[in-house]
Short mmCIF file of C-alpha atoms and ligand atoms in Angstrom, two decimals:
data_model
loop_
_atom_site.label_atom_id
_atom_site.label_comp_id
_atom_site.label_asym_id
_atom_site.label_seq_id
_atom_site.Cartn_x
_atom_site.Cartn_y
_atom_site.Cartn_z
CA UNK A 1 72.03 10.30 -23.16
CA UNK A 2 69.46 11.73 -24.25
CA UNK A 3 66.06 11.86 -21.67
CA UNK A 4 63.45 13.75 -21.02
CA UNK A 5 63.49 15.88 -17.84
CA UNK A 6 60.42 15.13 -16.21
CA UNK A 7 59.52 17.39 -12.50
CA UNK A 8 61.05 14.40 -11.01
CA UNK A 9 64.54 14.50 -12.87
CA UNK A 10 66.24 13.12 -16.29
CA UNK A 11 64.67 9.97 -16.88
CA UNK A 12 66.75 7.42 -20.30
CA UNK A 13 64.01 9.14 -23.03
CA UNK A 14 62.83 5.07 -24.76
CA UNK A 15 61.29 5.37 -21.16
CA UNK A 16 58.82 6.88 -22.66
CA UNK A 17 55.76 4.83 -23.11
CA UNK A 18 52.94 6.70 -24.55
CA UNK A 19 53.13 10.10 -25.34
CA UNK A 20 50.14 13.14 -24.07
CA UNK A 21 52.52 16.03 -25.74
CA UNK A 22 49.87 18.41 -24.38
CA UNK A 23 47.80 18.43 -21.08
CA UNK A 24 46.78 20.24 -18.56
CA UNK A 25 47.33 18.34 -14.63
CA UNK A 26 45.69 21.21 -13.39
CA UNK A 27 44.35 24.35 -15.05
CA UNK A 28 42.76 27.58 -13.69
CA UNK A 29 42.74 30.60 -16.03
CA UNK A 30 45.55 33.22 -14.42
CA UNK A 31 43.99 34.18 -10.89
CA UNK A 32 42.29 31.70 -9.37
CA UNK A 33 44.48 31.44 -7.39
CA UNK A 34 43.65 33.57 -5.56
CA UNK A 35 39.61 33.63 -5.10
CA UNK A 36 39.08 31.75 -1.35
CA UNK A 37 36.31 29.31 -4.30
CA UNK A 38 39.03 27.56 -6.18
CA UNK A 39 40.83 26.13 -2.24
CA UNK A 40 42.10 23.20 -3.26
CA UNK A 41 41.85 20.71 -0.11
CA UNK A 42 44.99 18.89 -1.72
CA UNK A 43 44.83 15.04 -0.60
CA UNK A 44 41.26 15.38 -2.90
CA UNK A 45 42.63 17.11 -6.31
CA UNK A 46 45.74 14.58 -5.49
CA UNK A 47 43.04 11.69 -5.07
CA UNK A 48 41.29 12.47 -7.60
CA UNK A 49 43.74 13.93 -11.34
CA UNK A 50 45.91 10.40 -9.97
CA UNK A 51 43.61 8.12 -9.90
CA UNK A 52 43.06 9.56 -13.37
CA UNK A 53 46.58 8.83 -15.02
CA UNK A 54 47.20 5.95 -12.69
CA UNK A 55 44.33 4.29 -14.77
CA UNK A 56 45.57 6.06 -18.17
CA UNK A 57 48.63 4.21 -17.05
CA UNK A 58 47.99 0.91 -15.96
CA UNK A 59 45.08 -0.02 -18.38
CA UNK A 60 46.33 1.78 -21.97
CA UNK A 61 50.73 1.76 -21.39
CA UNK A 62 50.67 6.18 -21.24
CA UNK A 63 54.23 6.83 -19.23
CA UNK A 64 54.48 10.53 -20.21
CA UNK A 65 52.34 13.63 -19.92
CA UNK A 66 53.79 16.80 -21.23
CA UNK A 67 51.35 19.04 -18.48
CA UNK A 68 51.26 22.47 -20.46
CA UNK A 69 50.46 24.44 -17.82
CA UNK A 70 52.19 28.18 -18.15
CA UNK A 71 53.59 29.16 -14.50
CA UNK A 72 50.36 32.39 -14.85
CA UNK A 73 48.48 29.62 -14.93
CA UNK A 74 47.93 27.87 -11.86
CA UNK A 75 50.92 25.56 -12.83
CA UNK A 76 52.36 23.87 -9.46
CA UNK A 77 54.77 22.39 -9.10
CA UNK A 78 54.63 20.13 -6.26
CA UNK A 79 51.83 18.08 -6.84
CA UNK A 80 52.81 17.83 -10.14
CA UNK A 81 55.20 15.91 -8.85
CA UNK A 82 53.08 13.88 -6.15
CA UNK A 83 51.12 12.99 -8.85
CA UNK A 84 54.23 11.89 -10.15
CA UNK A 85 54.83 9.56 -7.07
CA UNK A 86 51.43 8.13 -6.85
CA UNK A 87 51.41 7.00 -9.63
CA UNK A 88 54.56 6.16 -11.57
CA UNK A 89 53.58 8.31 -15.29
CA UNK A 90 56.70 10.33 -16.08
CA UNK A 91 55.53 14.13 -16.20
CA UNK A 92 57.26 17.13 -18.27
CA UNK A 93 56.43 20.14 -17.32
CA UNK A 94 56.75 24.07 -19.17
CA UNK A 95 57.80 27.40 -18.69
CA UNK A 96 56.27 29.71 -20.75
CA UNK A 97 53.70 31.75 -21.31
CA UNK A 98 49.97 32.11 -22.22
CA UNK A 99 49.42 34.48 -25.24
CA UNK A 100 49.14 37.70 -24.39
CA UNK A 101 45.43 39.04 -23.69
CA UNK A 102 45.00 36.45 -20.92
CA UNK A 103 48.22 35.83 -19.28
CA UNK A 104 51.41 37.27 -18.83
CA UNK A 105 51.34 39.67 -16.26
CA UNK A 106 52.73 42.80 -16.26
CA UNK A 107 55.78 41.97 -14.07
CA UNK A 108 56.60 39.73 -16.72
CA UNK A 109 56.05 42.40 -19.51
CA UNK A 110 58.29 44.38 -18.77
CA UNK A 111 61.02 42.58 -19.14
CA UNK A 112 63.70 42.60 -21.59
CA UNK A 113 64.06 39.28 -24.15
CA UNK A 114 67.40 38.97 -22.66
CA UNK A 115 65.68 38.68 -19.33
CA UNK A 116 63.30 36.81 -20.33
CA UNK A 117 65.47 33.99 -21.59
CA UNK A 118 66.99 33.79 -17.88
CA UNK A 119 63.44 32.88 -16.21
CA UNK A 120 63.25 30.32 -18.81
CA UNK A 121 66.54 28.80 -18.42
CA UNK A 122 66.10 28.63 -14.80
CA UNK A 123 62.80 27.20 -15.01
CA UNK A 124 64.54 24.27 -16.82
CA UNK A 125 68.15 24.20 -15.67
CA UNK A 126 67.35 24.63 -11.92
CA UNK A 127 63.78 25.40 -10.43
CA UNK A 128 60.40 26.49 -10.39
CA UNK A 129 58.91 28.83 -8.26
CA UNK A 130 55.37 28.13 -6.99
CA UNK A 131 53.85 31.73 -5.37
CA UNK A 132 57.67 32.96 -3.60
CA UNK A 133 58.38 29.60 -2.51
CA UNK A 134 61.64 27.81 -4.83
CA UNK A 135 60.91 24.65 -6.06
CA UNK A 136 63.57 21.56 -7.23
CA UNK A 137 61.53 20.81 -10.01
CA UNK A 138 62.06 21.72 -12.92
CA UNK A 139 60.84 21.64 -16.72
CA UNK A 140 61.49 19.95 -19.39
CA UNK A 141 59.82 22.31 -22.76
CA UNK A 142 59.11 25.60 -23.01
CA UNK A 143 55.66 26.60 -24.45
CA UNK A 144 54.24 29.81 -25.95
CA UNK A 145 51.29 30.99 -27.30
CA UNK A 146 49.53 33.42 -29.37
CA UNK A 147 45.77 35.08 -30.55
CA UNK A 148 43.50 35.99 -28.47
CA UNK A 149 40.98 34.81 -26.19
CA UNK A 150 38.16 32.25 -25.95
CA UNK A 151 35.15 34.44 -24.54
CA UNK A 152 34.55 36.39 -27.99
CA UNK A 153 36.79 35.06 -30.32
CA UNK A 154 37.83 37.08 -32.49
CA UNK A 155 41.53 37.65 -34.59
CA UNK A 156 44.49 38.96 -33.53
CA UNK A 157 45.08 41.94 -35.15
CA UNK A 158 48.73 42.92 -36.77
CA UNK A 159 51.36 43.37 -34.24
CA UNK A 160 54.61 44.29 -35.23
CA UNK A 161 56.81 43.18 -37.51
CA UNK A 162 53.36 42.73 -39.37
CA UNK A 163 51.93 39.71 -37.98
CA UNK A 164 49.74 39.42 -36.62
CA UNK A 165 51.12 38.39 -33.41
CA UNK A 166 51.41 41.37 -29.85
CA UNK A 167 54.37 43.09 -29.40
CA UNK A 168 55.62 40.86 -25.85
CA UNK A 169 54.21 37.40 -27.65
CA UNK A 170 56.95 38.23 -29.78
CA UNK A 171 59.30 38.71 -27.76
CA UNK A 172 58.29 35.62 -24.89
CA UNK A 173 58.88 33.90 -28.53
CA UNK A 174 62.44 34.78 -28.91
CA UNK A 175 62.97 34.71 -25.33
CA UNK A 176 62.25 30.95 -25.07
CA UNK A 177 63.41 30.09 -29.24
CA UNK A 178 67.28 31.13 -27.09
CA UNK A 179 66.28 29.89 -24.27
CA UNK A 180 65.55 26.30 -25.52
CA UNK A 181 69.04 26.30 -27.96
CA UNK A 182 70.90 26.39 -24.82
CA UNK A 183 69.31 23.32 -23.07
CA UNK A 184 67.97 21.80 -26.05
CA UNK A 185 64.24 21.40 -25.03
CA UNK A 186 61.68 20.65 -27.00
CA UNK A 187 59.01 24.86 -27.49
CA UNK A 188 55.12 23.61 -27.99
CA UNK A 189 52.65 26.13 -29.13
CA UNK A 190 49.16 27.43 -28.50
CA UNK A 191 47.33 29.16 -32.96
CA UNK A 192 44.30 30.43 -31.77
CA UNK A 193 42.01 28.94 -34.56
CA UNK A 194 40.22 32.16 -35.39
CA UNK A 195 44.11 33.77 -36.67
CA UNK A 196 43.96 31.31 -39.10
CA UNK A 197 41.43 33.85 -41.24
CA UNK A 198 43.85 36.10 -41.40
CA UNK A 199 47.24 34.38 -41.64
CA UNK A 200 48.73 30.96 -41.31
CA UNK A 201 49.70 32.11 -37.44
CA UNK A 202 51.77 29.16 -37.20
CA UNK A 203 54.22 29.88 -39.71
CA UNK A 204 53.79 33.06 -37.90
CA UNK A 205 55.53 31.58 -34.42
CA UNK A 206 57.68 29.10 -36.21
CA UNK A 207 59.15 32.21 -38.72
CA UNK A 208 59.93 34.57 -35.17
CA UNK A 209 61.90 30.31 -33.46
CA UNK A 210 64.38 30.46 -36.94
CA UNK A 211 64.66 34.02 -36.95
CA UNK A 212 66.48 33.99 -33.58
CA UNK A 213 67.91 30.55 -34.70
CA UNK A 214 65.27 27.81 -32.99
CA UNK A 215 65.70 24.00 -34.70
CA UNK A 216 62.53 23.61 -35.89
CA UNK A 217 62.81 20.30 -35.42
CA UNK A 218 61.95 20.66 -32.13
CA UNK A 219 59.09 23.03 -32.56
CA UNK A 220 55.77 22.13 -32.54
CA UNK A 221 52.92 24.25 -33.74
CA UNK A 222 50.61 23.02 -31.68
CA UNK A 223 46.08 23.75 -31.76
CA UNK A 224 47.05 23.19 -36.43
CA UNK A 225 43.91 20.46 -36.41
CA UNK A 226 41.13 22.06 -34.93
CA UNK A 227 39.98 22.47 -37.75
CA UNK A 228 42.48 20.67 -40.26
CA UNK A 229 44.38 23.90 -41.93
CA UNK A 230 46.48 21.10 -44.29
CA UNK A 231 47.91 24.14 -46.32
CA UNK A 232 48.94 25.80 -43.00
CA UNK A 233 50.19 22.73 -42.06
CA UNK A 234 51.94 22.44 -44.62
CA UNK A 235 54.32 25.39 -45.22
CA UNK A 236 54.84 24.33 -41.75
CA UNK A 237 56.01 21.06 -42.08
CA UNK A 238 58.10 22.01 -44.96
CA UNK A 239 60.55 25.17 -43.35
CA UNK A 240 61.11 21.70 -41.58
CA UNK A 241 59.12 21.64 -37.59
CA UNK A 242 56.28 19.89 -35.88
CA UNK A 243 53.15 19.86 -35.80
CA UNK A 244 50.20 18.41 -32.98
CA UNK A 245 47.07 16.52 -33.18
CA UNK A 246 45.06 17.73 -29.95
CA UNK A 247 41.10 17.64 -29.12
CA UNK A 248 40.91 14.62 -29.82
CA UNK A 249 37.14 14.03 -27.55
CA UNK A 250 36.87 17.57 -27.45
CA UNK A 251 34.80 20.01 -29.27
CA UNK A 252 36.86 23.17 -29.62
CA UNK A 253 35.20 25.92 -31.11
CA UNK A 254 33.54 23.69 -34.21
CA UNK A 255 29.96 21.60 -33.88
CA UNK A 256 31.05 18.44 -32.53
CA UNK A 257 33.39 15.59 -30.85
CA UNK A 258 32.01 13.51 -33.60
CA UNK A 259 32.16 15.86 -36.23
CA UNK A 260 35.83 17.40 -35.49
CA UNK A 261 37.44 13.84 -35.03
CA UNK A 262 36.02 12.60 -38.84
CA UNK A 263 38.06 15.36 -40.16
CA UNK A 264 41.41 15.44 -37.25
CA UNK A 265 41.23 11.48 -38.77
CA UNK A 266 40.72 12.62 -42.58
CA UNK A 267 43.05 15.74 -42.27
CA UNK A 268 45.89 13.12 -40.53
CA UNK A 269 45.67 10.09 -42.87
CA UNK A 270 45.97 12.69 -45.63
CA UNK A 271 49.42 13.92 -43.83
CA UNK A 272 50.33 10.60 -43.57
CA UNK A 273 49.62 9.91 -47.45
CA UNK A 274 52.06 13.12 -48.53
CA UNK A 275 55.06 11.82 -46.11
CA UNK A 276 55.13 13.92 -42.47
CA UNK A 277 54.27 10.38 -40.27
CA UNK A 278 57.37 12.11 -38.93
CA UNK A 279 56.65 14.61 -37.67
CA UNK A 280 53.25 14.49 -36.05
CA UNK A 281 52.13 14.32 -32.60
CA UNK A 282 48.79 13.46 -31.08
CA UNK A 283 46.78 14.02 -27.72
CA UNK A 284 44.10 15.73 -26.00
CA UNK A 285 44.08 19.12 -24.18
CA UNK A 286 42.04 17.74 -20.90
CA UNK A 287 42.20 19.40 -17.71
CA UNK A 288 42.20 16.44 -15.07
CA UNK A 289 41.17 18.70 -12.39
CA UNK A 290 39.75 22.65 -12.64
CA UNK A 291 38.46 23.83 -9.34
CA UNK A 292 35.76 25.25 -10.96
CA UNK A 293 34.56 24.12 -13.72
CA UNK A 294 30.73 24.00 -13.96
CA UNK A 295 30.74 27.23 -11.10
CA UNK A 296 31.78 30.31 -11.96
CA UNK A 297 33.37 28.75 -15.20
CA UNK A 298 30.49 27.15 -17.46
CA UNK A 299 31.53 26.43 -20.60
CA UNK A 300 31.35 23.33 -21.55
CA UNK A 301 35.07 23.59 -22.32
CA UNK A 302 36.21 23.86 -19.19
CA UNK A 303 34.06 21.23 -17.22
CA UNK A 304 36.12 17.72 -15.83
CA UNK A 305 34.56 15.60 -17.72
CA UNK A 306 35.37 16.43 -20.74
CA UNK A 307 36.87 13.24 -22.13
CA UNK A 308 38.23 10.18 -20.69
CA UNK A 309 41.50 8.73 -21.44
CA UNK A 310 40.03 5.44 -22.69
CA UNK A 311 38.47 7.53 -25.55
CA UNK A 312 41.60 7.00 -27.40
CA UNK A 313 41.57 3.68 -28.02
CA UNK A 314 38.40 2.76 -27.70
CA UNK A 315 36.93 5.56 -30.09
CA UNK A 316 39.80 7.09 -31.16
CA UNK A 317 42.42 5.39 -32.58
CA UNK A 318 39.25 2.47 -34.29
CA UNK A 319 37.86 5.74 -36.39
CA UNK A 320 42.31 5.58 -37.51
CA UNK A 321 41.91 1.93 -38.02
CA UNK A 322 39.13 2.28 -40.68
CA UNK A 323 40.85 4.87 -42.08
CA UNK A 324 44.22 2.22 -43.24
CA UNK A 325 46.20 4.19 -40.61
CA UNK A 326 48.86 1.27 -39.36
CA UNK A 327 50.00 0.39 -35.66
CA UNK A 328 54.08 1.70 -38.04
CA UNK A 329 52.09 5.07 -37.84
CA UNK A 330 50.63 4.65 -34.54
CA UNK A 331 54.20 3.76 -32.52
CA UNK A 332 55.03 7.00 -34.57
CA UNK A 333 52.53 9.57 -33.94
CA UNK A 334 52.32 8.52 -30.83
CA UNK A 335 56.40 7.21 -28.98
CA UNK A 336 59.27 7.45 -31.67
CA UNK A 337 58.26 11.31 -32.13
CA UNK A 338 57.37 13.27 -29.36
CA UNK A 339 59.82 11.07 -27.95
CA UNK A 340 62.95 12.61 -29.81
CA UNK A 341 61.36 16.04 -29.83
CA UNK A 342 60.99 16.37 -26.94
CA UNK A 343 64.31 14.60 -25.25
CA UNK A 344 67.57 16.83 -24.01
CA UNK A 345 70.78 16.34 -24.75
CA UNK A 346 72.78 15.67 -21.91
ZN1 ZN B 428 46.13 23.78 -23.90
#
């Protein structure tokens, strides 16, 4: 049977509804969970996040959110489970790590490829740990990430094997390929757009995954439209992988939402015309809640307001339709493709 592995258990893949392939219910940079000023009022946080999720489900038909928050970035399994229980939204948690420059705590940097694989498989098949405590909640996909960080964006230096990928990231990516192959789950990735200045980071990530035997059809390469990198995307699409259009309505490293949306929409139309409609997924990359947003973290990227879930249907989809994108295309991009890629055969 084909299932989505949500925090509340496996559900038939056909129950996915519209899927958002890269979001964050609760988010704080590594260390935020140690900050008394960021301490959560759990019930208030649950109300705040569940309110947004419930509105998205009831008003727009979103059925599944992939929470791409890695363990060292405040991943909170109980919180995801409570949001899911409260709203009926399927929530898929991930295992994996942030880029080495921002994440992968020292403890994990010391571990071998085999040990990292064992960690990922445990999260996916047995249950995730939160602050020393084992939870019954399982992850349903893996995140890998490469690149620098946002304070002083710059291209990544050359690492092992001549790629612009750090040594530990390389090991994490290899471990992820083994774990995903063992479990049959998807890998969704984060790249830093600055790396397009020196290489095609999508291809570099995919090459390492393929070297370890990963099925490219279960790989989503993220942030490829920020701004759109058509040639880089064509390269990995030809290798059998999928790409993700994210940051809908959220300007990241570019002028404005209007500017980015227009560029992304035009690029999407080109890829659809070239026949890649079965290999694209779409998401916001919103942060439903960041406890320090606007306080110590005043980067507009981090603000809770960002863009509302309604934006997909009030602004983005009308923009796409104006360019000739059909309901059939949208059904593939928002339902069929993510459902197929994130499903696990059990
Ligand atoms: Zn993200």
